[in-house]
mmCIF file of C-alpha atoms in Angstrom:
data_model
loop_
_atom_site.group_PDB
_atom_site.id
_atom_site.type_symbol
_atom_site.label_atom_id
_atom_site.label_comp_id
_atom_site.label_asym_id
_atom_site.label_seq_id
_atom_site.Cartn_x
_atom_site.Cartn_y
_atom_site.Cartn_z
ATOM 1 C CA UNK A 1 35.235 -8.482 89.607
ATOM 2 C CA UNK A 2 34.940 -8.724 85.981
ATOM 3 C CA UNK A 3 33.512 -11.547 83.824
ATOM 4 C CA UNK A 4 35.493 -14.711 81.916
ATOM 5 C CA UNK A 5 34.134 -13.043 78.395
ATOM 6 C CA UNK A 6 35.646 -9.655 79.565
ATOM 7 C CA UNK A 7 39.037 -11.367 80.676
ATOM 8 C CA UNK A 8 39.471 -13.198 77.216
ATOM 9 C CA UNK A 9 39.702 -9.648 74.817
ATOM 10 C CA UNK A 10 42.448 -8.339 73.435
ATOM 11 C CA UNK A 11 42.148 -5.275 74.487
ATOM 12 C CA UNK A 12 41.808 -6.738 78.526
ATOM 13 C CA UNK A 13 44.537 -9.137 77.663
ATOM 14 C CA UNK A 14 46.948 -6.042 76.694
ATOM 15 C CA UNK A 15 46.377 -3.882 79.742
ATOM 16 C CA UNK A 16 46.706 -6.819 81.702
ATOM 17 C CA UNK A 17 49.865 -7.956 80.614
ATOM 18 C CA UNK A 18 50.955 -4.386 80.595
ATOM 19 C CA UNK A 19 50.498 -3.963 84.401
ATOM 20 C CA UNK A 20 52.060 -7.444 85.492
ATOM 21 C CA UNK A 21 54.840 -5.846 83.278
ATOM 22 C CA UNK A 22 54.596 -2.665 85.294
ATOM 23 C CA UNK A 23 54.514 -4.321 88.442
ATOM 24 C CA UNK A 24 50.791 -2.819 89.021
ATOM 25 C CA UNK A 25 49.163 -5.852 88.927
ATOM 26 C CA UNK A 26 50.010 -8.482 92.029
ATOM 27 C CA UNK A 27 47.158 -10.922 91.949
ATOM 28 C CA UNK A 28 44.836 -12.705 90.079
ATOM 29 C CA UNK A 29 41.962 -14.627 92.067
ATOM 30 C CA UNK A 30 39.603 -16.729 90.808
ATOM 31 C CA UNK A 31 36.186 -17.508 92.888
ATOM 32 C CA UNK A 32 33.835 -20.270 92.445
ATOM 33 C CA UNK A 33 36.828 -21.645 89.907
ATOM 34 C CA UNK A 34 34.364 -25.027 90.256
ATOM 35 C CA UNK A 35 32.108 -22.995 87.117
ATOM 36 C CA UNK A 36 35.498 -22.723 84.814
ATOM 37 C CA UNK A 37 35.148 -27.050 83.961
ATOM 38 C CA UNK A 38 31.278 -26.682 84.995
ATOM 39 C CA UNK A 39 30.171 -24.450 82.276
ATOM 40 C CA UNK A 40 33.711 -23.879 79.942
ATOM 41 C CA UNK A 41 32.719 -27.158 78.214
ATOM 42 C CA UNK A 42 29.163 -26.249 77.581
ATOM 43 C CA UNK A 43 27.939 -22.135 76.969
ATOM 44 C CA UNK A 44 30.951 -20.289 78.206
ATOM 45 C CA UNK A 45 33.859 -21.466 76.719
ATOM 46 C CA UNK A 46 35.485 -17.999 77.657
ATOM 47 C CA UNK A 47 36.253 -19.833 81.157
ATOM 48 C CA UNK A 48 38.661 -21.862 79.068
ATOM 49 C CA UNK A 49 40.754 -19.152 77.971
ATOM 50 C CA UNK A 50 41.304 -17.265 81.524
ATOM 51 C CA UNK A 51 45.124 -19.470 81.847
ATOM 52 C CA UNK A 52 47.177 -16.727 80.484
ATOM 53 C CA UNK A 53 46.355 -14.833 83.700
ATOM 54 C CA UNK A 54 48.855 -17.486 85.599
ATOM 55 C CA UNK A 55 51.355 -16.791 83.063
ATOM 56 C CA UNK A 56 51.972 -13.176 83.598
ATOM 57 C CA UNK A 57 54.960 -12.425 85.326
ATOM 58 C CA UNK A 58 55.682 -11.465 88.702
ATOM 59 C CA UNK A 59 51.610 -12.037 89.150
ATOM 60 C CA UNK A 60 50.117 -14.622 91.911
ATOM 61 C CA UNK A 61 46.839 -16.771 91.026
ATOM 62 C CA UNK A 62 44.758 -18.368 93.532
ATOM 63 C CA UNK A 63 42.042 -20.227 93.123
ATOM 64 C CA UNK A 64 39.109 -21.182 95.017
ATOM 65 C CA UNK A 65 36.223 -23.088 95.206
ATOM 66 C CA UNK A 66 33.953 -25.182 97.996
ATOM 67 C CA UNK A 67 32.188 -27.800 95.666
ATOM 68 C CA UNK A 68 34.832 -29.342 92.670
ATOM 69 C CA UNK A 69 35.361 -32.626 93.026
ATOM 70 C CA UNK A 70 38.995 -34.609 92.942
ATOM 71 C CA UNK A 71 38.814 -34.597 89.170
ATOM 72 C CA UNK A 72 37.019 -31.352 88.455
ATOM 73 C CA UNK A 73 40.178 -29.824 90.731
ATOM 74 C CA UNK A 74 42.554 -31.197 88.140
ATOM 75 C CA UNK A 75 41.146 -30.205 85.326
ATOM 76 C CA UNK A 76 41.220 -26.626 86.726
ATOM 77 C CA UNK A 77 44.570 -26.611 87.159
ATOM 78 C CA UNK A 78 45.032 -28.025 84.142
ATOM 79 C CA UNK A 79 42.822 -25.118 82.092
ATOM 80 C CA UNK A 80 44.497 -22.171 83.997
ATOM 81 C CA UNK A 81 48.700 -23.386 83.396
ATOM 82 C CA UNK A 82 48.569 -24.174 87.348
ATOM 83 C CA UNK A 83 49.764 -27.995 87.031
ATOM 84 C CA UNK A 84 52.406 -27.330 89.824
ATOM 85 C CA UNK A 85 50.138 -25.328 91.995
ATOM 86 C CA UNK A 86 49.322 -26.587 95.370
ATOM 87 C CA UNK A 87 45.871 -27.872 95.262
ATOM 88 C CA UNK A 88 43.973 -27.884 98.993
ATOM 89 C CA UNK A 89 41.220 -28.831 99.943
ATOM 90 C CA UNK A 90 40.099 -28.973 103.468
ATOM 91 C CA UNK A 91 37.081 -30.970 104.793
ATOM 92 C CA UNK A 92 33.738 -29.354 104.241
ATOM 93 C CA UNK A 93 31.481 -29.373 106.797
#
């Protein structure tokens, strides 16, 4: 578990890369994804910058979340490079 701001530096960005490269690296997951168009637009815009994790190679993304709506799903495909993803989302009872 680390945080969007720690995600987002260089330095994070390099060794991630660097193991997708490797082949250490197999998945990314994102929880609570709903916060990444809740709060990216407003005081952590570091949310916003967490889509070159889908673009590593050879790496698989989910994403998850129990409360975005239609729209807010879109946009967080949108914001993390997953336009072709499938999105689900299963009735919540």
């Amino acid at each position: 578990y680390v945080t969007p701001e720690f995600l987002v530096l260089g330095s994070t960005r390099s060794l991630l890369t660097k193991l997708a490269q490797d082949g250490a690296l197999a998945m990314v997951a994102f929880d609570e994804c709903h916060c990444i168009v809740e709060w990216g637009n407003t005081f952590r815009s570091a949310y916003l910058e967490m889509g070159y994790l889908t673009d590593l190679p050879r790496v698989r993304v989910i994403a998850l979340t129990a409360s975005a709506t239609k729209p807010q799903l879109q946009e967080i495909l949108k914001v993390l490079h997953m336009e072709r993803a499938v999105a689900f989302r299963p009735p919540f009872n």
